[in-house]
Short mmCIF file of C-alpha atoms in Angstrom, two decimals:
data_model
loop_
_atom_site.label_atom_id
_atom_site.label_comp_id
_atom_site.label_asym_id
_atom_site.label_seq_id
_atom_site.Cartn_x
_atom_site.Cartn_y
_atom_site.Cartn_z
CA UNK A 1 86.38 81.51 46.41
CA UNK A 2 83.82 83.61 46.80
CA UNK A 3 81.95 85.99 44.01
CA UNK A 4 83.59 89.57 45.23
CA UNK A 5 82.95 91.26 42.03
CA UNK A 6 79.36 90.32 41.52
CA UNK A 7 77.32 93.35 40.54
CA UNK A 8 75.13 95.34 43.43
CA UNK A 9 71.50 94.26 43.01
CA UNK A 10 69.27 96.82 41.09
CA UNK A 11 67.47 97.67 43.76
CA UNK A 12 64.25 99.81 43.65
CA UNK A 13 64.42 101.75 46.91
CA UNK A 14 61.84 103.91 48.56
CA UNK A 15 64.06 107.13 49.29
CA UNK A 16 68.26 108.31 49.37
CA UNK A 17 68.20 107.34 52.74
CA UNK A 18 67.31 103.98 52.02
CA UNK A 19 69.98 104.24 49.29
CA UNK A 20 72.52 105.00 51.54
CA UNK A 21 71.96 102.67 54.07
CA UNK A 22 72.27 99.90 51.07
CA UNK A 23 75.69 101.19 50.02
CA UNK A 24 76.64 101.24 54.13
CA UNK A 25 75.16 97.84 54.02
CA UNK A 26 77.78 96.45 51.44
CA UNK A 27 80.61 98.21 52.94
CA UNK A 28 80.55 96.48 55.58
CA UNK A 29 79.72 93.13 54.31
CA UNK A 30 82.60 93.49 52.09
CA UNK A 31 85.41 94.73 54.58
CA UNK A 32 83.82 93.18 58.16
CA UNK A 33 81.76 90.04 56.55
CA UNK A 34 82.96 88.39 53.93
CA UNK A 35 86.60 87.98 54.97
CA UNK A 36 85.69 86.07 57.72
CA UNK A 37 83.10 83.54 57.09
CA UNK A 38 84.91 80.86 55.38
CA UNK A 39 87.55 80.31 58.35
CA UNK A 40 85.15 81.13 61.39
CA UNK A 41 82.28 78.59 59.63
CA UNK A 42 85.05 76.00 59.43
CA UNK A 43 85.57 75.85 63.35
CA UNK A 44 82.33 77.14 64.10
CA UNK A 45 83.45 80.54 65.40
CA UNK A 46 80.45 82.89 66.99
CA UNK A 47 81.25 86.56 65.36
CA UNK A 48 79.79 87.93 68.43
CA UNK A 49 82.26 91.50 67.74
CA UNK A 50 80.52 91.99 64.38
CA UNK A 51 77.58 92.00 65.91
CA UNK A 52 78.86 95.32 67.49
CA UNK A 53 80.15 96.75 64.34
CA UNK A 54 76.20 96.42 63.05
CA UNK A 55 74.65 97.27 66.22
CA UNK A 56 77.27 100.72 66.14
CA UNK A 57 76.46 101.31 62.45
CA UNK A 58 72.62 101.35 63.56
CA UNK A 59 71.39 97.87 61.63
CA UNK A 60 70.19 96.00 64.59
CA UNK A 61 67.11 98.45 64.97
CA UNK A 62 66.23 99.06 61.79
CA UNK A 63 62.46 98.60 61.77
CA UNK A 64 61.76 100.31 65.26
CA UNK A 65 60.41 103.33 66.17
CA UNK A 66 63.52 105.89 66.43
CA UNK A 67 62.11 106.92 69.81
CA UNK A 68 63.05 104.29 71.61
CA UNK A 69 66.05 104.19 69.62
CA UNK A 70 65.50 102.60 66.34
CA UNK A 71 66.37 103.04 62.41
CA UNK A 72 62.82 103.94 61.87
CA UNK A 73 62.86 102.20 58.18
CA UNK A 74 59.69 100.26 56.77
CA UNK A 75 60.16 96.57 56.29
CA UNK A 76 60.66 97.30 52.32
CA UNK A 77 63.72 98.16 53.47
CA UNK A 78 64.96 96.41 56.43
CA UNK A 79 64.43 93.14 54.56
CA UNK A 80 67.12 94.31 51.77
CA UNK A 81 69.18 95.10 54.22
CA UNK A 82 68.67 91.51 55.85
CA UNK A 83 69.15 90.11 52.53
CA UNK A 84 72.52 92.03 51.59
CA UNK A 85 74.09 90.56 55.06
CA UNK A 86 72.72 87.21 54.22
CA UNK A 87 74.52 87.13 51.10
CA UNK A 88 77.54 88.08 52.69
CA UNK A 89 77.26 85.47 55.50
CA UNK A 90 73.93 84.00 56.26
CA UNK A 91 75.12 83.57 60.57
CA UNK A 92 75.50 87.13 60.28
CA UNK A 93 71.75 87.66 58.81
CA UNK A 94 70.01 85.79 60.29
CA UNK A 95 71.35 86.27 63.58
CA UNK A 96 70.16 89.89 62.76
CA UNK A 97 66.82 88.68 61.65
CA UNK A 98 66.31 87.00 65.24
CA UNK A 99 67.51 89.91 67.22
CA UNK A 100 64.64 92.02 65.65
CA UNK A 101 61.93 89.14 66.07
CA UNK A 102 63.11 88.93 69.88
CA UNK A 103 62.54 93.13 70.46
CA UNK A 104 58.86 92.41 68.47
CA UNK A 105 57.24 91.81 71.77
CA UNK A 106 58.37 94.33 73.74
CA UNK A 107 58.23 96.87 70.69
CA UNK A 108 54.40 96.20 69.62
CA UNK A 109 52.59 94.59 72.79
CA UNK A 110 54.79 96.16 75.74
CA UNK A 111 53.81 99.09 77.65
CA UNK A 112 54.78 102.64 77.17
CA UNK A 113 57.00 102.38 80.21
CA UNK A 114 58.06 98.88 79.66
CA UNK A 115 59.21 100.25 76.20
CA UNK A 116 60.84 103.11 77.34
CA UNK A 117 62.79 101.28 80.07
CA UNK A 118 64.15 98.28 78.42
CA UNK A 119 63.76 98.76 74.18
CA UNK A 120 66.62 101.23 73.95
CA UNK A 121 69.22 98.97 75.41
CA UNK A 122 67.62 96.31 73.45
CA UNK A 123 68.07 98.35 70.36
CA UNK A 124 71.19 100.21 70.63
CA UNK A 125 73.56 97.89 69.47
CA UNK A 126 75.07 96.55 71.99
CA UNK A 127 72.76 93.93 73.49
CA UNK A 128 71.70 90.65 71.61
CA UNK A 129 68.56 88.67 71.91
CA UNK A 130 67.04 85.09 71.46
CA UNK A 131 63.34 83.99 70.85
CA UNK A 132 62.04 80.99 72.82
CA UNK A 133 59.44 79.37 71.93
CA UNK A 134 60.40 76.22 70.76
CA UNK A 135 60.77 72.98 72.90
CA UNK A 136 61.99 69.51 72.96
CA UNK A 137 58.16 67.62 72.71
CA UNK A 138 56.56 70.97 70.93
CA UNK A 139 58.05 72.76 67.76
CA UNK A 140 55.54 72.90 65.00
CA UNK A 141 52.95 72.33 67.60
CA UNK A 142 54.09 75.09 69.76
CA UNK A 143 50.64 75.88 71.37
CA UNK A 144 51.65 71.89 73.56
CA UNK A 145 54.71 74.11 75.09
CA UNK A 146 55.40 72.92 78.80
CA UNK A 147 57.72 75.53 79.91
CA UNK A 148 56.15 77.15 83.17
CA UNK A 149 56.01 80.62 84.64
CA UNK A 150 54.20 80.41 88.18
CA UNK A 151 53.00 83.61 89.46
CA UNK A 152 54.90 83.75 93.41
CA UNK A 153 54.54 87.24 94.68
CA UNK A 154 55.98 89.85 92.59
CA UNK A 155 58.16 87.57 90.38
CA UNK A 156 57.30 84.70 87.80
CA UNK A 157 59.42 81.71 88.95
CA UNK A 158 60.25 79.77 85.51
CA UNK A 159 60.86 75.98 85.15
CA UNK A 160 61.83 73.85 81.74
CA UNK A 161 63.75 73.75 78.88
CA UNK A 162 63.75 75.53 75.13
CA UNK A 163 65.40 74.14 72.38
CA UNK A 164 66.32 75.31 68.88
CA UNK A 165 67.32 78.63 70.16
CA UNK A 166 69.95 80.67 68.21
CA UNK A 167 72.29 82.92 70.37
CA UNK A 168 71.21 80.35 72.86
CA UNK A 169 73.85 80.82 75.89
CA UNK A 170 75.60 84.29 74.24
CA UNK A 171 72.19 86.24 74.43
CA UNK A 172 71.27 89.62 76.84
CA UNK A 173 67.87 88.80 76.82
CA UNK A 174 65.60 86.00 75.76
CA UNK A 175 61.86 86.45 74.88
CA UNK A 176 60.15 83.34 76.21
CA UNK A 177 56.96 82.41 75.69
CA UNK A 178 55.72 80.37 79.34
CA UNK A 179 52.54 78.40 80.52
CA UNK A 180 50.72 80.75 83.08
CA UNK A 181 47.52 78.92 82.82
CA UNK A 182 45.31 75.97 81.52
CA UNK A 183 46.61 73.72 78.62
CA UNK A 184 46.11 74.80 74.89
CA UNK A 185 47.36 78.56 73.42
CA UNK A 186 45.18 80.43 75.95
CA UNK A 187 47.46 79.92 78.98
CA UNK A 188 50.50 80.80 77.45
CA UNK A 189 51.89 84.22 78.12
CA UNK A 190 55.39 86.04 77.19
CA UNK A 191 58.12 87.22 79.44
CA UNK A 192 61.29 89.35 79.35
CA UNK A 193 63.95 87.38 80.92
CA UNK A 194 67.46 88.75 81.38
CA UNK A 195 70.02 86.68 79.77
CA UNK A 196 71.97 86.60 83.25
CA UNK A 197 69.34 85.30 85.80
CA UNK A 198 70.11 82.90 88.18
CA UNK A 199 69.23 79.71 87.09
CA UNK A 200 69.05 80.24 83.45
CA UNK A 201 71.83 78.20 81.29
CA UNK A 202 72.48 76.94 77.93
CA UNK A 203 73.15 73.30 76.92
CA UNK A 204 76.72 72.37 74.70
CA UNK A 205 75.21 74.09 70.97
CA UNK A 206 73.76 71.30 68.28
CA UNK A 207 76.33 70.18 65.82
CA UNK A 208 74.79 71.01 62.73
CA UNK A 209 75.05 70.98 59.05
CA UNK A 210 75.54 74.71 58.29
CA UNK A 211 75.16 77.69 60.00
CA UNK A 212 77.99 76.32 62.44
CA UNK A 213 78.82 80.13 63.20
CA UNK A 214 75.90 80.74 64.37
CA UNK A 215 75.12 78.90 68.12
CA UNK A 216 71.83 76.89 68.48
CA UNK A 217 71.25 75.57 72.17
CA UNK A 218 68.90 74.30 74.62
CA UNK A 219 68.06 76.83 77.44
CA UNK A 220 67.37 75.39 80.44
CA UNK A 221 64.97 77.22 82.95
CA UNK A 222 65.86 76.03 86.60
CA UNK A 223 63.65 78.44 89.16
CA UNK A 224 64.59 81.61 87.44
CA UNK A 225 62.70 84.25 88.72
CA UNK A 226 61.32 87.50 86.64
CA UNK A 227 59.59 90.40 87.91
CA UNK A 228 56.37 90.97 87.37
CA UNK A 229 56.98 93.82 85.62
CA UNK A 230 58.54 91.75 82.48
CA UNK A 231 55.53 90.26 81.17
CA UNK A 232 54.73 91.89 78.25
CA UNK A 233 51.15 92.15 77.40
CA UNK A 234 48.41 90.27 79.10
CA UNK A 235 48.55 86.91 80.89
CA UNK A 236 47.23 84.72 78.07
CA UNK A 237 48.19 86.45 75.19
CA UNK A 238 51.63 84.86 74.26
CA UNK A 239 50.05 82.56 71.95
CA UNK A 240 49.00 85.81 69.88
CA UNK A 241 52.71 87.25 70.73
CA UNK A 242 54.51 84.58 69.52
CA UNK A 243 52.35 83.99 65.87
CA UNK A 244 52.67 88.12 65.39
CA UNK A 245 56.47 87.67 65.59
CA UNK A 246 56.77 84.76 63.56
CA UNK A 247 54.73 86.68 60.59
CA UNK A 248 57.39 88.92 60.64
CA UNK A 249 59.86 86.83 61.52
CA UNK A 250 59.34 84.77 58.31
CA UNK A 251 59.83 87.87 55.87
CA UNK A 252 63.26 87.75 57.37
CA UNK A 253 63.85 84.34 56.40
CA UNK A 254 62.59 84.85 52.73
CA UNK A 255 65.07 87.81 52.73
CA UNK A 256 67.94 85.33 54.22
CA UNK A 257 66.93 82.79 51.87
CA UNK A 258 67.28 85.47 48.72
CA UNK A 259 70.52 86.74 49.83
CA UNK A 260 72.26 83.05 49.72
CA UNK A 261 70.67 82.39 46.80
CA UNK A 262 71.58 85.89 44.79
CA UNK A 263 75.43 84.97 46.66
CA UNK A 264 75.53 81.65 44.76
CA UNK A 265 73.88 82.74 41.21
CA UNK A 266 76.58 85.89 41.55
CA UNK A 267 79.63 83.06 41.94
CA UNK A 268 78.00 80.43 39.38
CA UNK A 269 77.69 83.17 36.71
CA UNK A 270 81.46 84.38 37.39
CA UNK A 271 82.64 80.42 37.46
CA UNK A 272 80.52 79.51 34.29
CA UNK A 273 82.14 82.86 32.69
CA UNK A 274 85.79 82.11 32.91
CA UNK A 275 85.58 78.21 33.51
CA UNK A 276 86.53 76.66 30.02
CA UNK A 277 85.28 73.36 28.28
CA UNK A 278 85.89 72.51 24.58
CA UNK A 279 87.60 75.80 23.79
CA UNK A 280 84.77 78.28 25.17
CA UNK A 281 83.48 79.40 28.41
CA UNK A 282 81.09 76.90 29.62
CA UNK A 283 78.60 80.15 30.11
CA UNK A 284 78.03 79.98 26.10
CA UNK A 285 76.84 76.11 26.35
CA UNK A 286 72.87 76.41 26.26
CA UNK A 287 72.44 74.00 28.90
CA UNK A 288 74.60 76.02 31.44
CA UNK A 289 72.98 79.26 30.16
CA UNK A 290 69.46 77.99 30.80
CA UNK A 291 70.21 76.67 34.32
CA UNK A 292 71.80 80.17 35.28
CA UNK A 293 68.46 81.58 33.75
CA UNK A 294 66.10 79.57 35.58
CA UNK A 295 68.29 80.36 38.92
CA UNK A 296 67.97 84.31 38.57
CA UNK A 297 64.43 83.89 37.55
CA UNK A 298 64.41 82.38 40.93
CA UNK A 299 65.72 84.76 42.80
CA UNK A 300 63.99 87.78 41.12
CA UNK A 301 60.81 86.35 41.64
CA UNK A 302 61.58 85.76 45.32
CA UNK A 303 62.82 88.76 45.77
CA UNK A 304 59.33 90.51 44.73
CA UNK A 305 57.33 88.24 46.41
CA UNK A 306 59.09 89.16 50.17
CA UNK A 307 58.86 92.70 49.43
CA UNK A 308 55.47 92.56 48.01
CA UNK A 309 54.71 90.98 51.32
CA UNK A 310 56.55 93.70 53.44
CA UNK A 311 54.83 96.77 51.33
CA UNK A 312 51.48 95.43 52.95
CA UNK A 313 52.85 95.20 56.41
CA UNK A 314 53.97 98.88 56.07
CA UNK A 315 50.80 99.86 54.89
CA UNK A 316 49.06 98.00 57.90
CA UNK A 317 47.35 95.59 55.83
CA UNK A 318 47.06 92.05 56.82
CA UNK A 319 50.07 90.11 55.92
CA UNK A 320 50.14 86.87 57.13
CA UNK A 321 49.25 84.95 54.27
CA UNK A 322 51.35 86.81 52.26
CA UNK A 323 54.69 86.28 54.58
CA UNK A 324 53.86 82.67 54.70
CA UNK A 325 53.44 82.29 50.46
CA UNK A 326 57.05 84.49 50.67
CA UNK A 327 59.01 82.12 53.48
CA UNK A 328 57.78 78.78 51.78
CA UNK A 329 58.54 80.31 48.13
CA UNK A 330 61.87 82.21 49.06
CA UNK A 331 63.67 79.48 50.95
CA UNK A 332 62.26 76.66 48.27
CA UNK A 333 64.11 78.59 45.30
CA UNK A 334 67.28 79.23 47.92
CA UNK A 335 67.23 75.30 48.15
CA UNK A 336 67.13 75.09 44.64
CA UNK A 337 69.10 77.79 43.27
CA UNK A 338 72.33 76.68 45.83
CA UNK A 339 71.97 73.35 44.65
CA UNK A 340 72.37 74.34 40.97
CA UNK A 341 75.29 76.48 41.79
CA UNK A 342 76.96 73.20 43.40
CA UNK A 343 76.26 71.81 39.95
CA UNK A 344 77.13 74.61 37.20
CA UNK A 345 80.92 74.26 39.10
CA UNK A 346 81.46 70.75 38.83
CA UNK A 347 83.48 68.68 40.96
CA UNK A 348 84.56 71.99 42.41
CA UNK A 349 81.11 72.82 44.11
CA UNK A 350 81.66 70.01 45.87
CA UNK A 351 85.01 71.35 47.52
CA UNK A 352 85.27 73.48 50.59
CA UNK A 353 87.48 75.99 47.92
CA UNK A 354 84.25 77.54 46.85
CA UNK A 355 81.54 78.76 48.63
CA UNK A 356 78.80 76.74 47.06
CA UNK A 357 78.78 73.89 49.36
CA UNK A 358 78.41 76.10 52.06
CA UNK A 359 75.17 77.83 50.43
CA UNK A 360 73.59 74.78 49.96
CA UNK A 361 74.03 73.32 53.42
CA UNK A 362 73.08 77.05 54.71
CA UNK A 363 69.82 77.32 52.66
CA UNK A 364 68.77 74.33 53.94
CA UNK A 365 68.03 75.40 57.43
CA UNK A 366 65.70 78.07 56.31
CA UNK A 367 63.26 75.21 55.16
CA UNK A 368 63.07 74.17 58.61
CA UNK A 369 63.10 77.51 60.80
CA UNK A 370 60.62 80.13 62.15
CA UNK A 371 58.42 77.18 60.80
CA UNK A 372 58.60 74.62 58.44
CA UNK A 373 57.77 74.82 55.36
CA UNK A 374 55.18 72.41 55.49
CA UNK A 375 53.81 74.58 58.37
CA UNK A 376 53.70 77.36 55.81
CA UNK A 377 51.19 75.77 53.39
CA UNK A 378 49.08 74.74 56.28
CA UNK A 379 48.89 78.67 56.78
CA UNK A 380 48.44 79.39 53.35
CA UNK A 381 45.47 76.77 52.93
CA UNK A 382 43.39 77.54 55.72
CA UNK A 383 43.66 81.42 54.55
CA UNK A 384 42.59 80.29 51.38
CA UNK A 385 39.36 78.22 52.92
CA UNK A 386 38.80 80.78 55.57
CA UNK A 387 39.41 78.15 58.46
#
């Protein structure tokens, strides 16, 4: 069971367009979605096609520049967007939210002809792409990656392994962050690699708790070679690549994180409303009441934070504290407000006939990705003590 009559969000939106693109947004989480997550989570089916049906309906380019064939939306909006899908089926979200964090790259540091070759098919709906940076030995530490790109004529040739990579094995393109130089951040640069090179592969994806839609694999670099031509920026400046994607990236997550958590306050409300216990909806008990309370205070709270965040990146003002204070804070209160929803239905949360158990092992992973929340106050304290 899942809460199909929950209310839209009162959203405050920026402009009809943006209005539009909501309703287009539920649509299609309602008729292309929803239907399907229950059954293709259970056997861990990849919705690759759906994919399509978002990349046709224009929401896998929503932040980009429309030149190069993007929405051309601010982040305000993008992320609401993101969060809608999320709430529908958080594979299908976040698997949007990494497809936009693998075009960052190309889309802020490539050239002008880099961008105009490669970011329309990137952005046009049809292609799908990873982010590697992580690795086996180096994922919160991801400055000790190992992963080498040797310079041999015109082509990089690329040796070792990423791990933690979702789309891993189904993606067009993978942007990989690869030692060109000395140890540390400073040698670290970022290359375009097509998802078919020779040489490239994925490992069997990680059996994991939730999200079992949505593939996570090792990719194995074995002498693949890239032109020249696909490093995007300098040699060196990966490090700085990679940390400009993940401050994005991580207002994607918060939005995620939101959207599972508004999807399991909507079906706790509607359970607690017609559930009854001692001749009246539990709903009317105070001690329900107050936990459905302190769950939407949760959410609305989140909600403002992310977007207070992603007004300052439209404006061009720093942001990075701010998207760091919204991933840690967002995916906390989807932790928490999933886990309450398990508990306002009983014995029944604990069943695969209700979505809840699924939220709660789904919000869990956005703890751990695009880094860890423990990461996150790392980033937030050394803003605050200008380290």
């Amino acid at each position: 069971m899942t809460p199909a009559a929950a209310k839209p969000v009162d959203r405050q939106l920026p402009s009809e367009e943006a209005r539009e693109l909501l309703a287009l947004t539920r649509d299609l989480v309602r008729n292309e979605v929803e239907p399907r997550a229950a059954e293709d989570e259970a056997v861990g089916r990849f919705p690759r096609e759906v994919f399509g049906t978002l990349g046709e309906a224009g929401l896998l380019s929503l932040p980009y520049d429309e030149r190069h064939g993007g929405g051309g939306q601010p982040y305000e909006v993008y992320l609401q967007v993101l969060e809608e899908l999320a709430a529908g089926w958080l594979a299908v979200g976040l698997g949007v939210s990494v497809h936009t964090l693998s075009c960052h790259a190309l889309a802020t540091f490539g050239t002008d002809a880099q961008r105009e070759r490669w970011l329309p098919g990137m952005l046009g709906g049809e292609q799908l792409g990873a982010y590697c940076l992580s690795e086996p030995q180096s994922g919160s530490d991801a400055a000790a990656l190992r992963t080498r790109a040797d310079l041999d004529g015109e082509s990089y040739v690329v040796n070792g392994t990423k791990a933690w990579i979702t789309h891993g094995g189904h993606a067009d393109f993978y942007s990989t962050m690869a030692r060109t130089g000395v140890d540390g951040p400073r040698g670290i640069s970022c290359l375009l690699v097509p998802g078919d090179s020779t040489g490239l592969s994925a490992a069997p994806p990680e059996h994991k708790m939730g999200m079992r839609s949505s593939p996570t694999a090792q990719i194995h670099f074995d002498g693949v070679r890239v032109d020249r031509d696909r490093l995007v920026g300098e040699e060196g400046q990966g490090f700085q690549i990679a940390l400009s994607a993940l401050d994005s990236g991580r207002l994607g997550i918060a939005a995620c994180a939101i959207g599972v958590a508004q999807a399991a306050l909507d079906l706790a409300v509607e359970y607690a409303g017609t559930r009854q216990q001692f001749g009246r909806p539990i709903a009317e008990f105070q001690g329900l009441s107050f936990m459905l309370a302190d769950m939407a205070t949760k959410v609305e709270a989140g909600r403002a934070l992310y977007l207070a965040a992603a007004r300052r990146r439209d404006a061009g003002m720093a942001f990075s504290k701010e998207a760091a204070m919204a991933k840690l804070f967002c995916t906390d209160a989807g932790m928490a407000v999933t886990t309450d929803a398990v508990q306002v239905l009983g014995g029944y949360g604990y069943t695969q006939d209700y979505a809840a158990e699924r939220y709660m092992r789904e919000a869990k992973v956005l703890q751990i990705v695009e880094g860890t929340n423990q990461i996150q106050r790392l980033v937030i304290g050394r803003h605050l003590t200008g380290r």
